[in-house]
PDB file of C-alpha atoms in Angstrom:
ATOM      1  CA  MET A   1      84.939  95.195 109.760  1.00  0.00           C
ATOM      2  CA  SER A   2      85.561  95.695 113.445  1.00  0.00           C
ATOM      3  CA  LEU A   3      87.002  92.904 115.561  1.00  0.00           C
ATOM      4  CA  GLY A   4      86.085  94.743 118.769  1.00  0.00           C
ATOM      5  CA  HIS A   5      82.906  96.314 120.135  1.00  0.00           C
ATOM      6  CA  PRO A   6      80.517  97.248 117.277  1.00  0.00           C
ATOM      7  CA  ILE A   7      80.594 100.964 116.444  1.00  0.00           C
ATOM      8  CA  SER A   8      78.672 103.000 113.871  1.00  0.00           C
ATOM      9  CA  VAL A   9      80.423 106.075 112.443  1.00  0.00           C
ATOM     10  CA  VAL A  10      78.555 109.050 110.994  1.00  0.00           C
ATOM     11  CA  VAL A  11      80.478 111.389 108.693  1.00  0.00           C
ATOM     12  CA  LEU A  12      79.023 114.758 107.653  1.00  0.00           C
ATOM     13  CA  ALA A  13      79.838 115.813 104.100  1.00  0.00           C
ATOM     14  CA  LYS A  14      79.136 118.291 101.325  1.00  0.00           C
ATOM     15  CA  ASN A  15      81.367 118.435  98.235  1.00  0.00           C
ATOM     16  CA  GLU A  16      84.175 116.654 100.070  1.00  0.00           C
ATOM     17  CA  ALA A  17      85.421 114.368  97.265  1.00  0.00           C
ATOM     18  CA  SER A  18      88.995 115.661  97.543  1.00  0.00           C
ATOM     19  CA  ILE A  19      89.380 114.791 101.236  1.00  0.00           C
ATOM     20  CA  LEU A  20      86.685 112.234 102.093  1.00  0.00           C
ATOM     21  CA  GLY A  21      88.844 109.269 101.109  1.00  0.00           C
ATOM     22  CA  THR A  22      91.358 110.015 103.874  1.00  0.00           C
ATOM     23  CA  CYS A  23      88.600 110.054 106.471  1.00  0.00           C
ATOM     24  CA  LEU A  24      86.911 106.864 105.259  1.00  0.00           C
ATOM     25  CA  ALA A  25      90.189 104.971 104.846  1.00  0.00           C
ATOM     26  CA  SER A  26      90.818 105.534 108.561  1.00  0.00           C
ATOM     27  CA  LEU A  27      87.467 103.956 109.446  1.00  0.00           C
ATOM     28  CA  ARG A  28      87.919 100.438 108.039  1.00  0.00           C
ATOM     29  CA  TRP A  29      87.775  99.159 111.613  1.00  0.00           C
ATOM     30  CA  ALA A  30      84.163 100.325 112.113  1.00  0.00           C
ATOM     31  CA  ASP A  31      81.199  97.979 111.695  1.00  0.00           C
ATOM     32  CA  GLU A  32      79.155 100.626 109.903  1.00  0.00           C
ATOM     33  CA  VAL A  33      80.021 103.932 108.235  1.00  0.00           C
ATOM     34  CA  VAL A  34      77.234 106.288 107.174  1.00  0.00           C
ATOM     35  CA  VAL A  35      77.932 109.448 105.180  1.00  0.00           C
ATOM     36  CA  VAL A  36      75.265 112.116 105.671  1.00  0.00           C
ATOM     37  CA  ASP A  37      75.562 114.124 102.465  1.00  0.00           C
ATOM     38  CA  ASP A  38      74.114 117.555 101.769  1.00  0.00           C
ATOM     39  CA  GLN A  39      73.337 117.172  98.056  1.00  0.00           C
ATOM     40  CA  SER A  40      76.966 117.221  96.917  1.00  0.00           C
ATOM     41  CA  THR A  41      77.595 118.203  93.305  1.00  0.00           C
ATOM     42  CA  ASP A  42      81.078 116.664  93.078  1.00  0.00           C
ATOM     43  CA  ASN A  43      82.130 113.009  93.420  1.00  0.00           C
ATOM     44  CA  THR A  44      81.514 112.794  97.174  1.00  0.00           C
ATOM     45  CA  VAL A  45      78.908 110.035  96.796  1.00  0.00           C
ATOM     46  CA  ALA A  46      81.148 108.027  94.455  1.00  0.00           C
ATOM     47  CA  VAL A  47      84.055 108.241  96.903  1.00  0.00           C
ATOM     48  CA  ALA A  48      81.804 107.136  99.770  1.00  0.00           C
ATOM     49  CA  GLU A  49      80.548 104.179  97.740  1.00  0.00           C
ATOM     50  CA  GLN A  50      84.114 103.236  96.835  1.00  0.00           C
ATOM     51  CA  PHE A  51      84.898 102.796 100.526  1.00  0.00           C
ATOM     52  CA  GLY A  52      81.714 100.852 101.220  1.00  0.00           C
ATOM     53  CA  ALA A  53      79.950 103.556 103.173  1.00  0.00           C
ATOM     54  CA  ARG A  54      76.186 103.921 103.190  1.00  0.00           C
ATOM     55  CA  ILE A  55      74.969 107.308 101.954  1.00  0.00           C
ATOM     56  CA  VAL A  56      71.922 109.195 103.184  1.00  0.00           C
ATOM     57  CA  GLN A  57      70.876 112.641 102.001  1.00  0.00           C
ATOM     58  CA  HIS A  58      69.822 115.513 104.251  1.00  0.00           C
ATOM     59  CA  SER A  59      70.122 119.278 103.845  1.00  0.00           C
ATOM     60  CA  PHE A  60      72.600 120.853 106.247  1.00  0.00           C
ATOM     61  CA  GLU A  61      71.218 123.409 108.705  1.00  0.00           C
ATOM     62  CA  SER A  62      73.842 123.246 111.440  1.00  0.00           C
ATOM     63  CA  PHE A  63      76.336 120.730 112.788  1.00  0.00           C
ATOM     64  CA  ALA A  64      74.211 119.870 115.817  1.00  0.00           C
ATOM     65  CA  THR A  65      71.009 119.558 113.777  1.00  0.00           C
ATOM     66  CA  GLN A  66      72.700 117.321 111.215  1.00  0.00           C
ATOM     67  CA  ARG A  67      74.132 115.018 113.873  1.00  0.00           C
ATOM     68  CA  ASN A  68      70.800 114.812 115.699  1.00  0.00           C
ATOM     69  CA  TRP A  69      69.024 114.045 112.426  1.00  0.00           C
ATOM     70  CA  ALA A  70      71.455 111.215 111.719  1.00  0.00           C
ATOM     71  CA  LEU A  71      70.909 109.683 115.152  1.00  0.00           C
ATOM     72  CA  ALA A  72      67.140 109.769 114.685  1.00  0.00           C
ATOM     73  CA  ASN A  73      66.774 108.941 110.993  1.00  0.00           C
ATOM     74  CA  ALA A  74      69.827 107.182 109.546  1.00  0.00           C
ATOM     75  CA  GLU A  75      68.756 103.754 110.887  1.00  0.00           C
ATOM     76  CA  LEU A  76      72.091 103.157 112.573  1.00  0.00           C
ATOM     77  CA  GLN A  77      72.760  99.522 113.405  1.00  0.00           C
ATOM     78  CA  ASN A  78      74.736  99.930 116.621  1.00  0.00           C
ATOM     79  CA  GLU A  79      74.161 101.388 120.056  1.00  0.00           C
ATOM     80  CA  TRP A  80      77.379 103.423 120.097  1.00  0.00           C
ATOM     81  CA  VAL A  81      78.058 106.066 117.471  1.00  0.00           C
ATOM     82  CA  LEU A  82      81.182 108.063 116.601  1.00  0.00           C
ATOM     83  CA  MET A  83      80.550 111.436 114.931  1.00  0.00           C
ATOM     84  CA  LEU A  84      83.152 112.835 112.518  1.00  0.00           C
ATOM     85  CA  ASP A  85      83.411 115.532 109.867  1.00  0.00           C
ATOM     86  CA  ALA A  86      84.974 114.901 106.468  1.00  0.00           C
ATOM     87  CA  ASP A  87      88.185 116.744 107.447  1.00  0.00           C
ATOM     88  CA  GLU A  88      88.716 114.470 110.450  1.00  0.00           C
ATOM     89  CA  ALA A  89      90.206 110.989 110.671  1.00  0.00           C
ATOM     90  CA  SER A  90      90.639 108.189 113.152  1.00  0.00           C
ATOM     91  CA  THR A  91      93.915 106.613 114.208  1.00  0.00           C
ATOM     92  CA  PRO A  92      94.427 102.968 115.232  1.00  0.00           C
ATOM     93  CA  ALA A  93      94.980 103.982 118.855  1.00  0.00           C
ATOM     94  CA  PHE A  94      91.859 106.143 118.871  1.00  0.00           C
ATOM     95  CA  ALA A  95      89.774 103.371 117.299  1.00  0.00           C
ATOM     96  CA  GLN A  96      90.972 100.918 119.929  1.00  0.00           C
ATOM     97  CA  GLN A  97      90.050 103.249 122.769  1.00  0.00           C
ATOM     98  CA  VAL A  98      86.608 103.960 121.303  1.00  0.00           C
ATOM     99  CA  GLN A  99      85.822 100.257 121.073  1.00  0.00           C
ATOM    100  CA  ARG A 100      87.254  99.510 124.506  1.00  0.00           C
ATOM    101  CA  SER A 101      85.401 102.404 126.133  1.00  0.00           C
ATOM    102  CA  ALA A 102      82.078 101.412 124.571  1.00  0.00           C
ATOM    103  CA  ALA A 103      82.543  97.798 125.684  1.00  0.00           C
ATOM    104  CA  ARG A 104      83.265  98.835 129.283  1.00  0.00           C
ATOM    105  CA  ALA A 105      80.622 101.569 129.537  1.00  0.00           C
ATOM    106  CA  THR A 106      78.191 101.305 132.436  1.00  0.00           C
ATOM    107  CA  SER A 107      74.449 101.617 131.946  1.00  0.00           C
ATOM    108  CA  GLN A 108      74.654 105.221 133.216  1.00  0.00           C
ATOM    109  CA  THR A 109      77.257 106.242 130.617  1.00  0.00           C
ATOM    110  CA  VAL A 110      75.612 107.970 127.661  1.00  0.00           C
ATOM    111  CA  ALA A 111      78.582 109.601 125.908  1.00  0.00           C
ATOM    112  CA  PHE A 112      82.335 110.164 125.897  1.00  0.00           C
ATOM    113  CA  ARG A 113      84.445 113.298 125.706  1.00  0.00           C
ATOM    114  CA  THR A 114      87.050 113.139 122.957  1.00  0.00           C
ATOM    115  CA  CYS A 115      89.765 115.483 121.714  1.00  0.00           C
ATOM    116  CA  ARG A 116      91.471 116.054 118.386  1.00  0.00           C
ATOM    117  CA  LYS A 117      94.867 117.083 117.069  1.00  0.00           C
ATOM    118  CA  THR A 118      94.566 120.041 114.684  1.00  0.00           C
ATOM    119  CA  MET A 119      97.113 119.873 111.866  1.00  0.00           C
ATOM    120  CA  PHE A 120      98.482 122.800 109.839  1.00  0.00           C
ATOM    121  CA  ALA A 121     101.340 122.688 107.313  1.00  0.00           C
ATOM    122  CA  GLY A 122     102.217 119.190 108.495  1.00  0.00           C
ATOM    123  CA  ARG A 123     102.479 120.254 112.132  1.00  0.00           C
ATOM    124  CA  TRP A 124     100.309 119.493 115.133  1.00  0.00           C
ATOM    125  CA  LEU A 125      99.100 122.769 116.669  1.00  0.00           C
ATOM    126  CA  ARG A 126      99.439 121.416 120.167  1.00  0.00           C
ATOM    127  CA  TYR A 127      99.707 124.772 121.924  1.00  0.00           C
ATOM    128  CA  SER A 128      98.151 127.413 119.655  1.00  0.00           C
ATOM    129  CA  ASP A 129      94.928 125.390 119.310  1.00  0.00           C
ATOM    130  CA  GLY A 130      94.699 124.812 123.071  1.00  0.00           C
ATOM    131  CA  PHE A 131      94.988 121.006 123.066  1.00  0.00           C
ATOM    132  CA  PRO A 132      93.142 119.224 124.531  1.00  0.00           C
ATOM    133  CA  VAL A 133      89.750 120.756 123.758  1.00  0.00           C
ATOM    134  CA  TRP A 134      87.152 118.260 124.912  1.00  0.00           C
ATOM    135  CA  ILE A 135      84.166 117.629 122.647  1.00  0.00           C
ATOM    136  CA  MET A 136      81.383 115.054 122.798  1.00  0.00           C
ATOM    137  CA  ARG A 137      81.709 112.867 119.722  1.00  0.00           C
ATOM    138  CA  VAL A 138      81.054 109.302 120.918  1.00  0.00           C
ATOM    139  CA  VAL A 139      77.434 108.863 121.996  1.00  0.00           C
ATOM    140  CA  ARG A 140      74.951 106.196 122.933  1.00  0.00           C
ATOM    141  CA  ASN A 141      72.187 106.460 120.373  1.00  0.00           C
ATOM    142  CA  GLY A 142      68.838 107.571 121.781  1.00  0.00           C
ATOM    143  CA  PHE A 143      70.247 109.098 124.976  1.00  0.00           C
ATOM    144  CA  VAL A 144      71.833 112.421 123.969  1.00  0.00           C
ATOM    145  CA  GLN A 145      71.263 115.475 121.771  1.00  0.00           C
ATOM    146  CA  PHE A 146      73.805 117.838 120.272  1.00  0.00           C
ATOM    147  CA  THR A 147      73.223 121.566 120.854  1.00  0.00           C
ATOM    148  CA  ASP A 148      73.965 124.521 118.563  1.00  0.00           C
ATOM    149  CA  GLN A 149      76.367 127.243 119.663  1.00  0.00           C
ATOM    150  CA  GLY A 150      77.568 130.019 117.378  1.00  0.00           C
ATOM    151  CA  HIS A 151      78.625 128.604 114.033  1.00  0.00           C
ATOM    152  CA  GLY A 152      79.302 125.256 115.658  1.00  0.00           C
ATOM    153  CA  GLU A 153      77.963 123.341 118.629  1.00  0.00           C
ATOM    154  CA  VAL A 154      78.291 123.164 122.408  1.00  0.00           C
ATOM    155  CA  PRO A 155      81.470 121.101 122.940  1.00  0.00           C
ATOM    156  CA  VAL A 156      80.027 119.047 125.806  1.00  0.00           C
ATOM    157  CA  PRO A 157      76.270 119.639 126.169  1.00  0.00           C
ATOM    158  CA  LYS A 158      74.243 118.713 129.221  1.00  0.00           C
ATOM    159  CA  VAL A 159      73.064 115.105 129.191  1.00  0.00           C
ATOM    160  CA  ASN A 160      70.932 112.880 131.369  1.00  0.00           C
ATOM    161  CA  GLY A 161      73.645 110.509 132.483  1.00  0.00           C
ATOM    162  CA  THR A 162      77.405 110.346 132.857  1.00  0.00           C
ATOM    163  CA  ILE A 163      80.049 111.239 130.279  1.00  0.00           C
ATOM    164  CA  GLY A 164      83.282 109.293 130.131  1.00  0.00           C
ATOM    165  CA  VAL A 165      86.621 110.330 128.649  1.00  0.00           C
ATOM    166  CA  ILE A 166      88.575 108.933 125.711  1.00  0.00           C
ATOM    167  CA  PRO A 167      92.068 110.464 126.103  1.00  0.00           C
ATOM    168  CA  GLU A 168      93.477 109.317 122.757  1.00  0.00           C
ATOM    169  CA  ALA A 169      92.968 111.989 120.066  1.00  0.00           C
ATOM    170  CA  PHE A 170      91.715 111.765 116.505  1.00  0.00           C
ATOM    171  CA  ILE A 171      93.040 113.951 113.670  1.00  0.00           C
ATOM    172  CA  HIS A 172      91.564 117.248 112.466  1.00  0.00           C
ATOM    173  CA  SER A 173      92.822 118.725 109.176  1.00  0.00           C
ATOM    174  CA  PRO A 174      90.865 121.993 108.662  1.00  0.00           C
ATOM    175  CA  PHE A 175      93.346 123.221 106.035  1.00  0.00           C
ATOM    176  CA  SER A 176      93.180 120.096 103.873  1.00  0.00           C
ATOM    177  CA  ARG A 177      91.111 121.959 101.228  1.00  0.00           C
ATOM    178  CA  GLY A 178      93.569 124.864 101.139  1.00  0.00           C
ATOM    179  CA  LEU A 179      93.793 128.248 102.822  1.00  0.00           C
ATOM    180  CA  GLY A 180      91.243 129.811 100.450  1.00  0.00           C
ATOM    181  CA  ASP A 181      88.582 127.379 101.602  1.00  0.00           C
ATOM    182  CA  TRP A 182      89.467 127.996 105.267  1.00  0.00           C
ATOM    183  CA  TRP A 183      89.110 131.774 104.838  1.00  0.00           C
ATOM    184  CA  GLY A 184      85.833 131.385 102.949  1.00  0.00           C
ATOM    185  CA  ARG A 185      84.343 129.271 105.730  1.00  0.00           C
ATOM    186  CA  HIS A 186      85.478 131.663 108.443  1.00  0.00           C
ATOM    187  CA  ILE A 187      83.991 134.646 106.646  1.00  0.00           C
ATOM    188  CA  ARG A 188      80.642 132.827 106.832  1.00  0.00           C
ATOM    189  CA  TYR A 189      81.277 131.839 110.447  1.00  0.00           C
ATOM    190  CA  ALA A 190      82.057 135.470 111.346  1.00  0.00           C
ATOM    191  CA  GLU A 191      78.751 136.588 109.843  1.00  0.00           C
ATOM    192  CA  ARG A 192      76.841 134.140 112.013  1.00  0.00           C
ATOM    193  CA  GLU A 193      78.819 134.964 115.165  1.00  0.00           C
ATOM    194  CA  ALA A 194      78.208 138.696 114.613  1.00  0.00           C
ATOM    195  CA  TRP A 195      74.502 138.112 114.126  1.00  0.00           C
ATOM    196  CA  LEU A 196      74.289 136.113 117.348  1.00  0.00           C
ATOM    197  CA  GLU A 197      76.158 138.764 119.320  1.00  0.00           C
ATOM    198  CA  CYS A 198      73.818 141.438 117.989  1.00  0.00           C
ATOM    199  CA  GLN A 199      70.787 139.457 119.132  1.00  0.00           C
ATOM    200  CA  LYS A 200      72.018 139.072 122.675  1.00  0.00           C
ATOM    201  CA  GLU A 201      75.208 140.252 124.309  1.00  0.00           C
ATOM    202  CA  ALA A 202      77.227 137.379 125.673  1.00  0.00           C
ATOM    203  CA  ASN A 203      76.503 136.496 129.286  1.00  0.00           C
ATOM    204  CA  LEU A 204      79.563 136.051 131.467  1.00  0.00           C
ATOM    205  CA  ASN A 205      79.629 133.787 134.500  1.00  0.00           C
ATOM    206  CA  TRP A 206      82.714 134.888 136.408  1.00  0.00           C
ATOM    207  CA  ARG A 207      82.829 131.656 138.414  1.00  0.00           C
ATOM    208  CA  GLN A 208      83.331 129.659 135.233  1.00  0.00           C
ATOM    209  CA  LEU A 209      86.686 131.387 134.695  1.00  0.00           C
ATOM    210  CA  VAL A 210      88.070 129.279 137.544  1.00  0.00           C
ATOM    211  CA  SER A 211      85.917 126.208 136.952  1.00  0.00           C
ATOM    212  CA  GLN A 212      87.543 122.780 137.092  1.00  0.00           C
ATOM    213  CA  ASP A 213      85.696 121.975 133.859  1.00  0.00           C
ATOM    214  CA  ALA A 214      87.977 122.981 130.959  1.00  0.00           C
ATOM    215  CA  SER A 215      85.050 123.449 128.561  1.00  0.00           C
ATOM    216  CA  GLN A 216      83.384 125.891 130.997  1.00  0.00           C
ATOM    217  CA  ARG A 217      86.629 127.828 131.436  1.00  0.00           C
ATOM    218  CA  ARG A 218      87.066 128.035 127.672  1.00  0.00           C
ATOM    219  CA  ALA A 219      83.490 129.325 127.204  1.00  0.00           C
ATOM    220  CA  ALA A 220      83.967 131.901 129.961  1.00  0.00           C
ATOM    221  CA  VAL A 221      87.228 133.166 128.438  1.00  0.00           C
ATOM    222  CA  ARG A 222      85.489 133.428 125.072  1.00  0.00           C
ATOM    223  CA  SER A 223      82.611 135.384 126.624  1.00  0.00           C
ATOM    224  CA  LEU A 224      85.047 137.691 128.412  1.00  0.00           C
ATOM    225  CA  SER A 225      86.980 138.327 125.207  1.00  0.00           C
ATOM    226  CA  ARG A 226      83.843 139.723 123.553  1.00  0.00           C
ATOM    227  CA  ARG A 227      83.856 142.560 126.077  1.00  0.00           C
ATOM    228  CA  LEU A 228      87.498 143.537 125.651  1.00  0.00           C
ATOM    229  CA  PRO A 229      88.816 146.432 123.564  1.00  0.00           C
ATOM    230  CA  PHE A 230      91.314 145.431 120.867  1.00  0.00           C
ATOM    231  CA  ARG A 231      89.651 142.055 120.808  1.00  0.00           C
ATOM    232  CA  SER A 232      91.650 140.629 117.904  1.00  0.00           C
ATOM    233  CA  GLY A 233      94.927 141.565 119.590  1.00  0.00           C
ATOM    234  CA  ALA A 234      93.717 139.998 122.822  1.00  0.00           C
ATOM    235  CA  ARG A 235      92.996 136.753 121.012  1.00  0.00           C
ATOM    236  CA  PHE A 236      96.470 136.689 119.454  1.00  0.00           C
ATOM    237  CA  PHE A 237      98.073 137.379 122.842  1.00  0.00           C
ATOM    238  CA  TYR A 238      96.008 134.628 124.473  1.00  0.00           C
ATOM    239  CA  GLN A 239      96.771 131.955 121.860  1.00  0.00           C
ATOM    240  CA  TYR A 240     100.366 132.865 121.037  1.00  0.00           C
ATOM    241  CA  ILE A 241     101.661 133.949 124.462  1.00  0.00           C
ATOM    242  CA  ILE A 242      99.420 132.604 127.228  1.00  0.00           C
ATOM    243  CA  LYS A 243      98.722 129.276 125.486  1.00  0.00           C
ATOM    244  CA  ARG A 244     102.347 129.208 124.251  1.00  0.00           C
ATOM    245  CA  GLY A 245     101.479 129.017 120.572  1.00  0.00           C
ATOM    246  CA  PHE A 246     105.052 130.130 119.815  1.00  0.00           C
ATOM    247  CA  LEU A 247     106.127 126.564 120.633  1.00  0.00           C
ATOM    248  CA  ASP A 248     104.331 125.441 117.459  1.00  0.00           C
ATOM    249  CA  GLY A 249     106.872 127.256 115.318  1.00  0.00           C
ATOM    250  CA  ALA A 250     106.019 129.085 112.100  1.00  0.00           C
ATOM    251  CA  ALA A 251     102.736 127.180 111.742  1.00  0.00           C
ATOM    252  CA  GLY A 252     101.677 128.309 115.208  1.00  0.00           C
ATOM    253  CA  LEU A 253     102.481 131.935 114.436  1.00  0.00           C
ATOM    254  CA  GLN A 254     100.489 131.899 111.205  1.00  0.00           C
ATOM    255  CA  PHE A 255      97.547 130.121 112.844  1.00  0.00           C
ATOM    256  CA  CYS A 256      97.391 132.626 115.711  1.00  0.00           C
ATOM    257  CA  ARG A 257      97.519 135.507 113.230  1.00  0.00           C
ATOM    258  CA  MET A 258      94.683 133.974 111.217  1.00  0.00           C
ATOM    259  CA  MET A 259      92.515 133.486 114.287  1.00  0.00           C
ATOM    260  CA  ALA A 260      93.137 137.105 115.293  1.00  0.00           C
ATOM    261  CA  CYS A 261      91.987 138.179 111.819  1.00  0.00           C
ATOM    262  CA  TYR A 262      88.897 136.011 112.214  1.00  0.00           C
ATOM    263  CA  GLU A 263      88.162 137.739 115.518  1.00  0.00           C
ATOM    264  CA  GLN A 264      88.442 141.125 113.819  1.00  0.00           C
ATOM    265  CA  MET A 265      86.035 139.985 111.099  1.00  0.00           C
ATOM    266  CA  ILE A 266      83.437 139.280 113.787  1.00  0.00           C
ATOM    267  CA  VAL A 267      84.000 142.709 115.337  1.00  0.00           C
ATOM    268  CA  THR A 268      83.679 144.489 111.986  1.00  0.00           C
ATOM    269  CA  LYS A 269      80.596 142.572 110.896  1.00  0.00           C
ATOM    270  CA  LYS A 270      78.984 143.207 114.283  1.00  0.00           C
ATOM    271  CA  TRP A 271      79.773 146.951 113.966  1.00  0.00           C
ATOM    272  CA  GLU A 272      78.243 146.944 110.481  1.00  0.00           C
ATOM    273  CA  ARG A 273      75.041 145.298 111.697  1.00  0.00           C
ATOM    274  CA  LEU A 274      74.639 147.565 114.722  1.00  0.00           C
ATOM    275  CA  ARG A 275      75.289 150.643 112.578  1.00  0.00           C
ATOM    276  CA  THR A 276      72.569 149.562 110.140  1.00  0.00           C
ATOM    277  CA  GLN A 277      70.075 148.868 112.911  1.00  0.00           C
ATOM    278  CA  THR A 278      70.650 152.158 114.752  1.00  0.00           C
ATOM    279  CA  ARG A 279      70.837 154.484 111.765  1.00  0.00           C
ATOM    280  CA  ILE A 280      68.712 157.580 112.454  1.00  0.00           C
ATOM    281  CA  ALA A 281      66.252 158.632 109.759  1.00  0.00           C
ATOM    282  CA  THR A 282      63.749 161.394 110.470  1.00  0.00           C
ATOM    283  CA  PRO A 283      61.232 161.146 107.577  1.00  0.00           C
ATOM    284  CA  ALA A 284      58.586 158.481 108.094  1.00  0.00           C
ATOM    285  CA  THR A 285      59.346 156.895 104.737  1.00  0.00           C
ATOM    286  CA  GLN A 286      63.005 156.489 105.690  1.00  0.00           C
ATOM    287  CA  THR A 287      62.031 155.022 109.041  1.00  0.00           C
ATOM    288  CA  VAL A 288      59.872 152.403 107.336  1.00  0.00           C
ATOM    289  CA  ALA A 289      62.657 151.649 104.885  1.00  0.00           C
ATOM    290  CA  MET A 290      65.149 151.320 107.710  1.00  0.00           C
ATOM    291  CA  ARG A 291      62.894 148.849 109.528  1.00  0.00           C
ATOM    292  CA  LYS A 292      62.755 146.729 106.405  1.00  0.00           C
ATOM    293  CA  GLU A 293      66.555 146.643 106.346  1.00  0.00           C
ATOM    294  CA  ARG A 294      66.784 145.208 109.838  1.00  0.00           C
ATOM    295  CA  PRO A 295      67.844 141.578 109.904  1.00  0.00           C
ATOM    296  CA  SER A 296      65.323 138.933 110.731  1.00  0.00           C
ATOM    297  CA  ALA A 297      65.328 137.580 114.261  1.00  0.00           C
ATOM    298  CA  LYS A 298      65.836 134.177 112.696  1.00  0.00           C
ATOM    299  CA  TRP A 299      69.210 133.326 111.264  1.00  0.00           C
ATOM    300  CA  PRO A 300      69.015 131.856 107.737  1.00  0.00           C
ATOM    301  CA  THR A 301      70.012 128.271 107.121  1.00  0.00           C
ATOM    302  CA  ALA A 302      73.657 127.817 108.008  1.00  0.00           C
ATOM    303  CA  THR A 303      76.293 126.732 105.520  1.00  0.00           C
ATOM    304  CA  ARG A 304      79.263 124.443 106.097  1.00  0.00           C
TER     305      ARG A 304
END
């Protein structure tokens, strides 16, 4: 139970029994912890109950949709809400800053930017992951909405109000389920990113490349990278050389290589989709068949 400003924490989960305990153990300071579960078939619910969390069920469509659903339907007890995933965890210093920031928030403040430390092989990827990457994770319930972007969400969406900053980071452990799980998720992410790029080529606002807003600069660099030849190599060069990922040692090198491979997966899947859609078939029957092969304009329900 919290001794500071009351905070509700929402944790998204699906078959996270092996890692959920670490997340929930770090949240003993919170007044309320709600696990939004997507019909897990392992012991996720039992682990959540063991730590005293309240469980609600809702099918996962996307990260933003799931968070928005929780804000609207999970009957949260407190005005301020911290959003986490099962592979993330709080620290005592982060918890203290969340409570302090919520207590001191003005009536115009509707959310807070936060950042996270990504861990790989026991090492903080301070440089290769571009720390700090600011994301909106502490929100005043009823005043903000999360927004989808690619396989994830807009880091800091537009809101009707002011957004504060919580400089202390929480912990992100995307490799806690093993490398096989990480690759499996990124294969699915690449499919979605390729589909989105096929629907509409990325728009680039050149002014955002020199914006004072780090999230806008990051989005602009990402948009620019989609137009470059040798895109996977460009991503490796950006993360390992420009962002000084080499300072993260062997873990940084492997992470930058993996992200370059992920970039190439997007390129290849996009090429495959465009090739299917533009295949030339002269007979009318083949033309009809080809049209049936074209992907729907609506992306199917996303997977975590």
